[in-house]
Amino acid sequence: MIASNVTGKLPRAGGLIGRLKAAVSRFAYANELRGINRAEFEEIARDLNLSPPELYLLSSRGYLSGELLEKRLKEFGLSPELVKRQHPEVLRDLQRVCGLCSETKRCAREFEHPAAHSDRLDYCPNAQTLKALDREHLAEETQASLLIGPSCC
């Protein structure tokens, strides 16, 4: 199990990535992470609810995917806090999928040049989930804005 003093304070959108980085922070480089014994590596992966290959991929990447996920959520009028409050398991899955995405550089370039984002949702593996969360959020906002109580006529 990961000691609580190892995990520390985590970035908002990059929570999974932050936990991962904190958990393996004692290893300065991915090469050192490869140097630990297989059982310890698998235990760290299990503690993070990841497969060993996912742990390796995530540990070799930076926080960029967390920043991109936060921007993507903002595009849909969502925040990490809102998603975490309503669907913590969905936020964790969004973080994992974004962290393992092979289109991170493309996504980052398109956020740098907003006019070129027309096809972003075509390649984003989180697009369908984000669209569903957006529809749910809009429905909740609409429901909250309706008057509750008796009406005449």
Short mmCIF file of N, CA and C in Angstrom, two decimals:
data_model
loop_
_atom_site.label_atom_id
_atom_site.label_comp_id
_atom_site.label_asym_id
_atom_site.label_seq_id
_atom_site.Cartn_x
_atom_site.Cartn_y
_atom_site.Cartn_z
N MET A 1 0.82 -1.17 0.00
CA MET A 1 0.00 0.00 0.00
C MET A 1 0.88 1.25 0.00
N ILE A 2 0.43 2.31 -0.61
CA ILE A 2 1.19 3.54 -0.68
C ILE A 2 1.00 4.31 0.61
N ALA A 3 2.07 4.72 1.22
CA ALA A 3 1.97 5.48 2.46
C ALA A 3 1.35 6.84 2.19
N SER A 4 0.55 7.33 3.13
CA SER A 4 -0.15 8.59 2.92
C SER A 4 0.80 9.76 2.78
N ASN A 5 1.97 9.71 3.41
CA ASN A 5 2.89 10.82 3.27
C ASN A 5 3.56 10.84 1.90
N VAL A 6 3.45 9.77 1.15
CA VAL A 6 4.03 9.72 -0.19
C VAL A 6 3.11 10.40 -1.19
N THR A 7 1.80 10.25 -1.01
CA THR A 7 0.87 10.78 -2.00
C THR A 7 0.78 12.29 -1.94
N GLY A 8 0.80 12.92 -0.78
CA GLY A 8 0.82 14.37 -0.68
C GLY A 8 -0.38 15.01 -1.35
N LYS A 9 -0.24 16.30 -1.69
CA LYS A 9 -1.30 17.05 -2.34
C LYS A 9 -1.25 16.78 -3.83
N LEU A 10 -2.41 16.53 -4.42
CA LEU A 10 -2.46 16.13 -5.82
C LEU A 10 -3.03 17.23 -6.69
N PRO A 11 -2.60 17.31 -7.94
CA PRO A 11 -3.20 18.26 -8.86
C PRO A 11 -4.66 17.91 -9.08
N ARG A 12 -5.49 18.93 -9.38
CA ARG A 12 -6.93 18.70 -9.51
C ARG A 12 -7.26 17.71 -10.62
N ALA A 13 -7.07 18.09 -11.87
CA ALA A 13 -7.47 17.22 -12.98
C ALA A 13 -6.53 16.04 -13.14
N GLY A 14 -5.30 16.21 -12.74
CA GLY A 14 -4.32 15.14 -12.92
C GLY A 14 -4.20 14.29 -11.68
N GLY A 15 -5.26 14.07 -10.95
CA GLY A 15 -5.22 13.33 -9.70
C GLY A 15 -4.58 11.97 -9.84
N LEU A 16 -5.00 11.21 -10.82
CA LEU A 16 -4.42 9.88 -11.02
C LEU A 16 -2.95 10.01 -11.37
N ILE A 17 -2.65 10.91 -12.29
CA ILE A 17 -1.27 11.11 -12.69
C ILE A 17 -0.47 11.62 -11.49
N GLY A 18 -1.06 12.52 -10.72
CA GLY A 18 -0.38 13.04 -9.54
C GLY A 18 -0.11 11.96 -8.52
N ARG A 19 -1.09 11.09 -8.28
CA ARG A 19 -0.90 9.98 -7.34
C ARG A 19 0.19 9.06 -7.84
N LEU A 20 0.17 8.81 -9.14
CA LEU A 20 1.19 7.95 -9.72
C LEU A 20 2.57 8.57 -9.53
N LYS A 21 2.70 9.83 -9.89
CA LYS A 21 4.00 10.48 -9.77
C LYS A 21 4.46 10.50 -8.32
N ALA A 22 3.54 10.77 -7.40
CA ALA A 22 3.90 10.78 -5.98
C ALA A 22 4.32 9.39 -5.51
N ALA A 23 3.59 8.38 -5.98
CA ALA A 23 3.89 7.02 -5.54
C ALA A 23 5.26 6.56 -6.01
N VAL A 24 5.67 7.00 -7.16
CA VAL A 24 6.97 6.57 -7.68
C VAL A 24 8.01 7.69 -7.58
N SER A 25 7.70 8.72 -6.76
CA SER A 25 8.60 9.87 -6.67
C SER A 25 9.99 9.51 -6.15
N ARG A 26 10.09 8.41 -5.43
CA ARG A 26 11.41 8.04 -4.92
C ARG A 26 12.32 7.55 -6.03
N PHE A 27 11.76 7.30 -7.20
CA PHE A 27 12.55 6.88 -8.35
C PHE A 27 12.72 8.09 -9.26
N ALA A 28 13.94 8.56 -9.43
CA ALA A 28 14.18 9.79 -10.18
C ALA A 28 13.88 9.63 -11.67
N TYR A 29 14.08 8.47 -12.20
CA TYR A 29 13.89 8.25 -13.63
C TYR A 29 13.14 6.95 -13.87
N ALA A 30 12.52 6.85 -15.04
CA ALA A 30 11.80 5.62 -15.39
C ALA A 30 12.73 4.41 -15.33
N ASN A 31 14.01 4.61 -15.63
CA ASN A 31 14.96 3.49 -15.55
C ASN A 31 15.04 2.94 -14.14
N GLU A 32 14.99 3.83 -13.15
CA GLU A 32 15.03 3.37 -11.77
C GLU A 32 13.75 2.62 -11.42
N LEU A 33 12.62 3.06 -11.97
CA LEU A 33 11.35 2.37 -11.74
C LEU A 33 11.45 0.96 -12.30
N ARG A 34 12.07 0.83 -13.46
CA ARG A 34 12.27 -0.50 -14.05
C ARG A 34 13.16 -1.37 -13.18
N GLY A 35 14.00 -0.72 -12.36
CA GLY A 35 14.94 -1.45 -11.53
C GLY A 35 14.34 -2.09 -10.29
N ILE A 36 13.12 -1.71 -9.91
CA ILE A 36 12.53 -2.33 -8.72
C ILE A 36 12.07 -3.73 -9.09
N ASN A 37 11.88 -4.55 -8.07
CA ASN A 37 11.49 -5.92 -8.38
C ASN A 37 10.04 -5.96 -8.87
N ARG A 38 9.75 -6.97 -9.60
CA ARG A 38 8.45 -7.11 -10.26
C ARG A 38 7.28 -7.08 -9.27
N ALA A 39 7.45 -7.74 -8.13
CA ALA A 39 6.38 -7.79 -7.13
C ALA A 39 6.06 -6.39 -6.61
N GLU A 40 7.09 -5.57 -6.34
CA GLU A 40 6.86 -4.21 -5.85
C GLU A 40 6.19 -3.36 -6.93
N PHE A 41 6.66 -3.50 -8.16
CA PHE A 41 6.07 -2.76 -9.27
C PHE A 41 4.59 -3.12 -9.42
N GLU A 42 4.28 -4.41 -9.37
CA GLU A 42 2.89 -4.86 -9.49
C GLU A 42 2.05 -4.40 -8.31
N GLU A 43 2.65 -4.33 -7.13
CA GLU A 43 1.93 -3.84 -5.95
C GLU A 43 1.57 -2.37 -6.10
N ILE A 44 2.50 -1.58 -6.60
CA ILE A 44 2.23 -0.16 -6.84
C ILE A 44 1.10 -0.03 -7.87
N ALA A 45 1.17 -0.80 -8.95
CA ALA A 45 0.12 -0.77 -9.97
C ALA A 45 -1.23 -1.16 -9.36
N ARG A 46 -1.25 -2.20 -8.57
CA ARG A 46 -2.49 -2.67 -7.94
C ARG A 46 -3.06 -1.60 -7.01
N ASP A 47 -2.20 -0.95 -6.22
CA ASP A 47 -2.64 0.11 -5.32
C ASP A 47 -3.29 1.26 -6.08
N LEU A 48 -2.83 1.50 -7.29
CA LEU A 48 -3.38 2.57 -8.12
C LEU A 48 -4.50 2.09 -9.03
N ASN A 49 -4.86 0.81 -8.91
CA ASN A 49 -5.90 0.20 -9.74
C ASN A 49 -5.54 0.29 -11.23
N LEU A 50 -4.30 -0.01 -11.53
CA LEU A 50 -3.79 0.01 -12.90
C LEU A 50 -3.14 -1.33 -13.20
N SER A 51 -3.02 -1.62 -14.48
CA SER A 51 -2.22 -2.78 -14.87
C SER A 51 -0.75 -2.34 -14.87
N PRO A 52 0.18 -3.28 -14.73
CA PRO A 52 1.60 -2.90 -14.80
C PRO A 52 1.97 -2.14 -16.09
N PRO A 53 1.48 -2.56 -17.27
CA PRO A 53 1.82 -1.76 -18.46
C PRO A 53 1.27 -0.33 -18.39
N GLU A 54 0.07 -0.16 -17.84
CA GLU A 54 -0.48 1.19 -17.69
C GLU A 54 0.38 2.01 -16.74
N LEU A 55 0.80 1.41 -15.64
CA LEU A 55 1.66 2.11 -14.69
C LEU A 55 2.94 2.56 -15.37
N TYR A 56 3.55 1.68 -16.14
CA TYR A 56 4.79 2.06 -16.81
C TYR A 56 4.56 3.23 -17.78
N LEU A 57 3.51 3.15 -18.59
CA LEU A 57 3.23 4.23 -19.54
C LEU A 57 2.97 5.55 -18.82
N LEU A 58 2.15 5.51 -17.79
CA LEU A 58 1.82 6.73 -17.07
C LEU A 58 3.04 7.30 -16.34
N SER A 59 3.89 6.45 -15.83
CA SER A 59 5.07 6.93 -15.10
C SER A 59 6.10 7.56 -16.02
N SER A 60 6.05 7.23 -17.29
CA SER A 60 7.03 7.78 -18.22
C SER A 60 6.54 9.06 -18.88
N ARG A 61 5.33 9.50 -18.54
CA ARG A 61 4.77 10.73 -19.10
C ARG A 61 4.67 11.79 -18.02
N GLY A 62 4.57 13.03 -18.43
CA GLY A 62 4.47 14.14 -17.49
C GLY A 62 3.04 14.45 -17.12
N TYR A 63 2.84 15.62 -16.54
CA TYR A 63 1.52 16.07 -16.11
C TYR A 63 0.70 16.66 -17.25
N LEU A 64 1.23 16.70 -18.44
CA LEU A 64 0.56 17.35 -19.55
C LEU A 64 -0.86 16.83 -19.75
N SER A 65 -1.05 15.54 -19.66
CA SER A 65 -2.38 14.99 -19.90
C SER A 65 -3.39 15.50 -18.88
N GLY A 66 -2.97 15.72 -17.64
CA GLY A 66 -3.87 16.27 -16.63
C GLY A 66 -4.29 17.68 -16.97
N GLU A 67 -3.35 18.47 -17.46
CA GLU A 67 -3.66 19.84 -17.88
C GLU A 67 -4.60 19.83 -19.08
N LEU A 68 -4.36 18.92 -20.01
CA LEU A 68 -5.22 18.83 -21.19
C LEU A 68 -6.62 18.39 -20.82
N LEU A 69 -6.73 17.45 -19.89
CA LEU A 69 -8.06 17.01 -19.45
C LEU A 69 -8.82 18.16 -18.81
N GLU A 70 -8.13 18.95 -18.01
CA GLU A 70 -8.80 20.09 -17.37
C GLU A 70 -9.31 21.07 -18.44
N LYS A 71 -8.50 21.32 -19.45
CA LYS A 71 -8.94 22.20 -20.55
C LYS A 71 -10.11 21.59 -21.30
N ARG A 72 -10.05 20.29 -21.52
CA ARG A 72 -11.13 19.61 -22.24
C ARG A 72 -12.44 19.68 -21.43
N LEU A 73 -12.35 19.45 -20.13
CA LEU A 73 -13.53 19.56 -19.27
C LEU A 73 -14.12 20.97 -19.35
N LYS A 74 -13.24 21.97 -19.32
CA LYS A 74 -13.68 23.37 -19.39
C LYS A 74 -14.41 23.65 -20.70
N GLU A 75 -13.96 23.03 -21.78
CA GLU A 75 -14.63 23.17 -23.08
C GLU A 75 -16.10 22.77 -22.99
N PHE A 76 -16.38 21.80 -22.15
CA PHE A 76 -17.73 21.29 -21.99
C PHE A 76 -18.47 21.95 -20.82
N GLY A 77 -17.88 22.99 -20.25
CA GLY A 77 -18.50 23.67 -19.13
C GLY A 77 -18.48 22.85 -17.85
N LEU A 78 -17.51 21.95 -17.74
CA LEU A 78 -17.39 21.07 -16.58
C LEU A 78 -16.10 21.40 -15.84
N SER A 79 -16.04 20.96 -14.62
CA SER A 79 -14.82 21.11 -13.84
C SER A 79 -14.48 19.75 -13.23
N PRO A 80 -13.21 19.54 -12.92
CA PRO A 80 -12.84 18.27 -12.28
C PRO A 80 -13.60 18.07 -10.97
N GLU A 81 -13.81 19.17 -10.23
CA GLU A 81 -14.51 19.07 -8.95
C GLU A 81 -15.95 18.60 -9.14
N LEU A 82 -16.63 19.16 -10.14
CA LEU A 82 -18.02 18.78 -10.42
C LEU A 82 -18.11 17.31 -10.79
N VAL A 83 -17.26 16.87 -11.71
CA VAL A 83 -17.28 15.47 -12.15
C VAL A 83 -16.92 14.56 -10.98
N LYS A 84 -15.92 14.95 -10.20
CA LYS A 84 -15.52 14.12 -9.05
C LYS A 84 -16.65 14.00 -8.04
N ARG A 85 -17.36 15.09 -7.81
CA ARG A 85 -18.47 15.07 -6.85
C ARG A 85 -19.60 14.16 -7.33
N GLN A 86 -19.92 14.22 -8.62
CA GLN A 86 -21.04 13.46 -9.15
C GLN A 86 -20.66 12.05 -9.58
N HIS A 87 -19.47 11.89 -10.12
CA HIS A 87 -19.05 10.59 -10.67
C HIS A 87 -17.55 10.39 -10.46
N PRO A 88 -17.10 10.13 -9.24
CA PRO A 88 -15.66 10.00 -9.02
C PRO A 88 -15.01 8.90 -9.86
N GLU A 89 -15.73 7.82 -10.10
CA GLU A 89 -15.16 6.74 -10.91
C GLU A 89 -15.01 7.16 -12.37
N VAL A 90 -15.88 8.03 -12.85
CA VAL A 90 -15.79 8.51 -14.22
C VAL A 90 -14.58 9.45 -14.36
N LEU A 91 -14.37 10.31 -13.37
CA LEU A 91 -13.21 11.20 -13.43
C LEU A 91 -11.93 10.39 -13.45
N ARG A 92 -11.86 9.38 -12.63
CA ARG A 92 -10.66 8.54 -12.60
C ARG A 92 -10.44 7.86 -13.95
N ASP A 93 -11.52 7.40 -14.58
CA ASP A 93 -11.39 6.77 -15.89
C ASP A 93 -10.97 7.80 -16.94
N LEU A 94 -11.53 9.01 -16.89
CA LEU A 94 -11.13 10.07 -17.81
C LEU A 94 -9.63 10.35 -17.66
N GLN A 95 -9.16 10.40 -16.43
CA GLN A 95 -7.74 10.66 -16.17
C GLN A 95 -6.87 9.53 -16.72
N ARG A 96 -7.30 8.30 -16.51
CA ARG A 96 -6.51 7.16 -16.99
C ARG A 96 -6.45 7.16 -18.50
N VAL A 97 -7.60 7.34 -19.14
CA VAL A 97 -7.65 7.32 -20.60
C VAL A 97 -6.83 8.47 -21.18
N CYS A 98 -6.96 9.65 -20.60
CA CYS A 98 -6.19 10.80 -21.08
C CYS A 98 -4.69 10.57 -20.86
N GLY A 99 -4.34 10.00 -19.73
CA GLY A 99 -2.94 9.74 -19.44
C GLY A 99 -2.31 8.72 -20.36
N LEU A 100 -3.12 7.82 -20.91
CA LEU A 100 -2.61 6.78 -21.80
C LEU A 100 -2.79 7.13 -23.28
N CYS A 101 -3.38 8.29 -23.55
CA CYS A 101 -3.69 8.68 -24.93
C CYS A 101 -2.42 8.89 -25.76
N SER A 102 -2.46 8.42 -26.98
CA SER A 102 -1.31 8.58 -27.88
C SER A 102 -1.37 9.90 -28.66
N GLU A 103 -2.44 10.69 -28.46
CA GLU A 103 -2.61 11.94 -29.19
C GLU A 103 -2.33 13.17 -28.33
N THR A 104 -1.59 13.01 -27.24
CA THR A 104 -1.35 14.12 -26.31
C THR A 104 -0.70 15.32 -26.99
N LYS A 105 0.30 15.10 -27.80
CA LYS A 105 0.99 16.22 -28.47
C LYS A 105 0.05 16.93 -29.42
N ARG A 106 -0.73 16.18 -30.16
CA ARG A 106 -1.69 16.77 -31.10
C ARG A 106 -2.71 17.61 -30.34
N CYS A 107 -3.21 17.05 -29.26
CA CYS A 107 -4.20 17.75 -28.43
C CYS A 107 -3.62 19.05 -27.89
N ALA A 108 -2.39 19.00 -27.38
CA ALA A 108 -1.74 20.19 -26.84
C ALA A 108 -1.56 21.25 -27.92
N ARG A 109 -1.14 20.85 -29.11
CA ARG A 109 -0.98 21.80 -30.22
C ARG A 109 -2.30 22.47 -30.54
N GLU A 110 -3.37 21.70 -30.54
CA GLU A 110 -4.66 22.27 -30.90
C GLU A 110 -5.21 23.20 -29.82
N PHE A 111 -4.85 22.97 -28.58
CA PHE A 111 -5.25 23.92 -27.54
C PHE A 111 -4.43 25.21 -27.66
N GLU A 112 -3.20 25.10 -28.14
CA GLU A 112 -2.38 26.29 -28.36
C GLU A 112 -2.91 27.13 -29.51
N HIS A 113 -3.56 26.49 -30.48
CA HIS A 113 -4.12 27.17 -31.65
C HIS A 113 -5.61 26.84 -31.74
N PRO A 114 -6.44 27.53 -30.95
CA PRO A 114 -7.87 27.18 -30.84
C PRO A 114 -8.63 27.13 -32.17
N ALA A 115 -8.23 27.89 -33.15
CA ALA A 115 -8.95 27.88 -34.42
C ALA A 115 -8.85 26.53 -35.13
N ALA A 116 -7.86 25.75 -34.79
CA ALA A 116 -7.62 24.47 -35.47
C ALA A 116 -8.24 23.29 -34.74
N HIS A 117 -9.19 23.52 -33.84
CA HIS A 117 -9.71 22.42 -33.02
C HIS A 117 -10.94 21.74 -33.59
N SER A 118 -11.26 21.97 -34.84
CA SER A 118 -12.50 21.47 -35.41
C SER A 118 -12.68 19.96 -35.32
N ASP A 119 -11.59 19.21 -35.43
CA ASP A 119 -11.74 17.75 -35.42
C ASP A 119 -11.27 17.11 -34.12
N ARG A 120 -11.06 17.91 -33.08
CA ARG A 120 -10.51 17.40 -31.83
C ARG A 120 -11.33 16.25 -31.26
N LEU A 121 -12.61 16.37 -31.29
CA LEU A 121 -13.45 15.34 -30.71
C LEU A 121 -13.48 14.07 -31.55
N ASP A 122 -12.99 14.14 -32.76
CA ASP A 122 -12.93 12.95 -33.60
C ASP A 122 -11.86 11.96 -33.15
N TYR A 123 -10.80 12.44 -32.54
CA TYR A 123 -9.72 11.54 -32.13
C TYR A 123 -9.61 11.37 -30.62
N CYS A 124 -10.32 12.16 -29.85
CA CYS A 124 -10.21 12.09 -28.40
C CYS A 124 -10.92 10.85 -27.87
N PRO A 125 -10.21 9.97 -27.17
CA PRO A 125 -10.86 8.76 -26.66
C PRO A 125 -11.86 9.04 -25.54
N ASN A 126 -11.83 10.25 -24.98
CA ASN A 126 -12.78 10.62 -23.93
C ASN A 126 -13.99 11.40 -24.47
N ALA A 127 -14.05 11.62 -25.76
CA ALA A 127 -15.08 12.48 -26.32
C ALA A 127 -16.51 12.03 -25.98
N GLN A 128 -16.81 10.77 -26.13
CA GLN A 128 -18.17 10.30 -25.86
C GLN A 128 -18.55 10.47 -24.39
N THR A 129 -17.62 10.18 -23.51
CA THR A 129 -17.89 10.35 -22.08
C THR A 129 -18.11 11.82 -21.75
N LEU A 130 -17.28 12.69 -22.32
CA LEU A 130 -17.44 14.12 -22.07
C LEU A 130 -18.77 14.65 -22.61
N LYS A 131 -19.17 14.17 -23.77
CA LYS A 131 -20.47 14.57 -24.33
C LYS A 131 -21.60 14.12 -23.41
N ALA A 132 -21.52 12.91 -22.89
CA ALA A 132 -22.56 12.40 -21.99
C ALA A 132 -22.60 13.21 -20.70
N LEU A 133 -21.45 13.53 -20.14
CA LEU A 133 -21.40 14.35 -18.93
C LEU A 133 -21.97 15.73 -19.20
N ASP A 134 -21.69 16.28 -20.36
CA ASP A 134 -22.21 17.59 -20.74
C ASP A 134 -23.73 17.56 -20.83
N ARG A 135 -24.28 16.54 -21.50
CA ARG A 135 -25.75 16.41 -21.59
C ARG A 135 -26.37 16.30 -20.21
N GLU A 136 -25.75 15.49 -19.35
CA GLU A 136 -26.26 15.33 -17.99
C GLU A 136 -26.22 16.65 -17.24
N HIS A 137 -25.13 17.38 -17.37
CA HIS A 137 -24.97 18.66 -16.69
C HIS A 137 -26.01 19.67 -17.18
N LEU A 138 -26.23 19.71 -18.49
CA LEU A 138 -27.23 20.62 -19.04
C LEU A 138 -28.63 20.26 -18.56
N ALA A 139 -28.92 18.97 -18.49
CA ALA A 139 -30.23 18.53 -18.01
C ALA A 139 -30.43 18.92 -16.55
N GLU A 140 -29.39 18.79 -15.75
CA GLU A 140 -29.48 19.17 -14.33
C GLU A 140 -29.68 20.67 -14.18
N GLU A 141 -28.97 21.46 -14.99
CA GLU A 141 -29.14 22.91 -14.93
C GLU A 141 -30.55 23.31 -15.34
N THR A 142 -31.09 22.67 -16.38
CA THR A 142 -32.44 22.95 -16.82
C THR A 142 -33.45 22.60 -15.74
N GLN A 143 -33.28 21.43 -15.14
CA GLN A 143 -34.17 20.99 -14.07
C GLN A 143 -34.13 21.95 -12.89
N ALA A 144 -32.95 22.40 -12.53
CA ALA A 144 -32.80 23.31 -11.39
C ALA A 144 -33.43 24.67 -11.67
N SER A 145 -33.48 25.06 -12.94
CA SER A 145 -34.03 26.38 -13.27
C SER A 145 -35.56 26.37 -13.34
N LEU A 146 -36.17 25.20 -13.40
CA LEU A 146 -37.63 25.12 -13.45
C LEU A 146 -38.21 25.41 -12.08
N LEU A 147 -39.33 26.11 -12.10
CA LEU A 147 -40.01 26.38 -10.85
C LEU A 147 -40.59 25.11 -10.30
N ILE A 148 -40.44 24.92 -9.01
CA ILE A 148 -40.98 23.75 -8.37
C ILE A 148 -42.17 24.18 -7.52
N GLY A 149 -43.24 23.48 -7.64
CA GLY A 149 -44.42 23.81 -6.83
C GLY A 149 -45.63 23.90 -7.70
N PRO A 150 -46.75 24.23 -7.08
CA PRO A 150 -48.00 24.28 -7.85
C PRO A 150 -47.98 25.42 -8.86
N SER A 151 -48.63 25.18 -9.96
CA SER A 151 -48.78 26.24 -10.94
C SER A 151 -50.25 26.31 -11.32
N CYS A 152 -50.62 27.48 -11.68
CA CYS A 152 -52.01 27.60 -12.10
C CYS A 152 -52.11 27.37 -13.59
N CYS A 153 -53.26 26.98 -13.99
CA CYS A 153 -53.60 26.73 -15.40
C CYS A 153 -52.99 25.47 -15.88
#
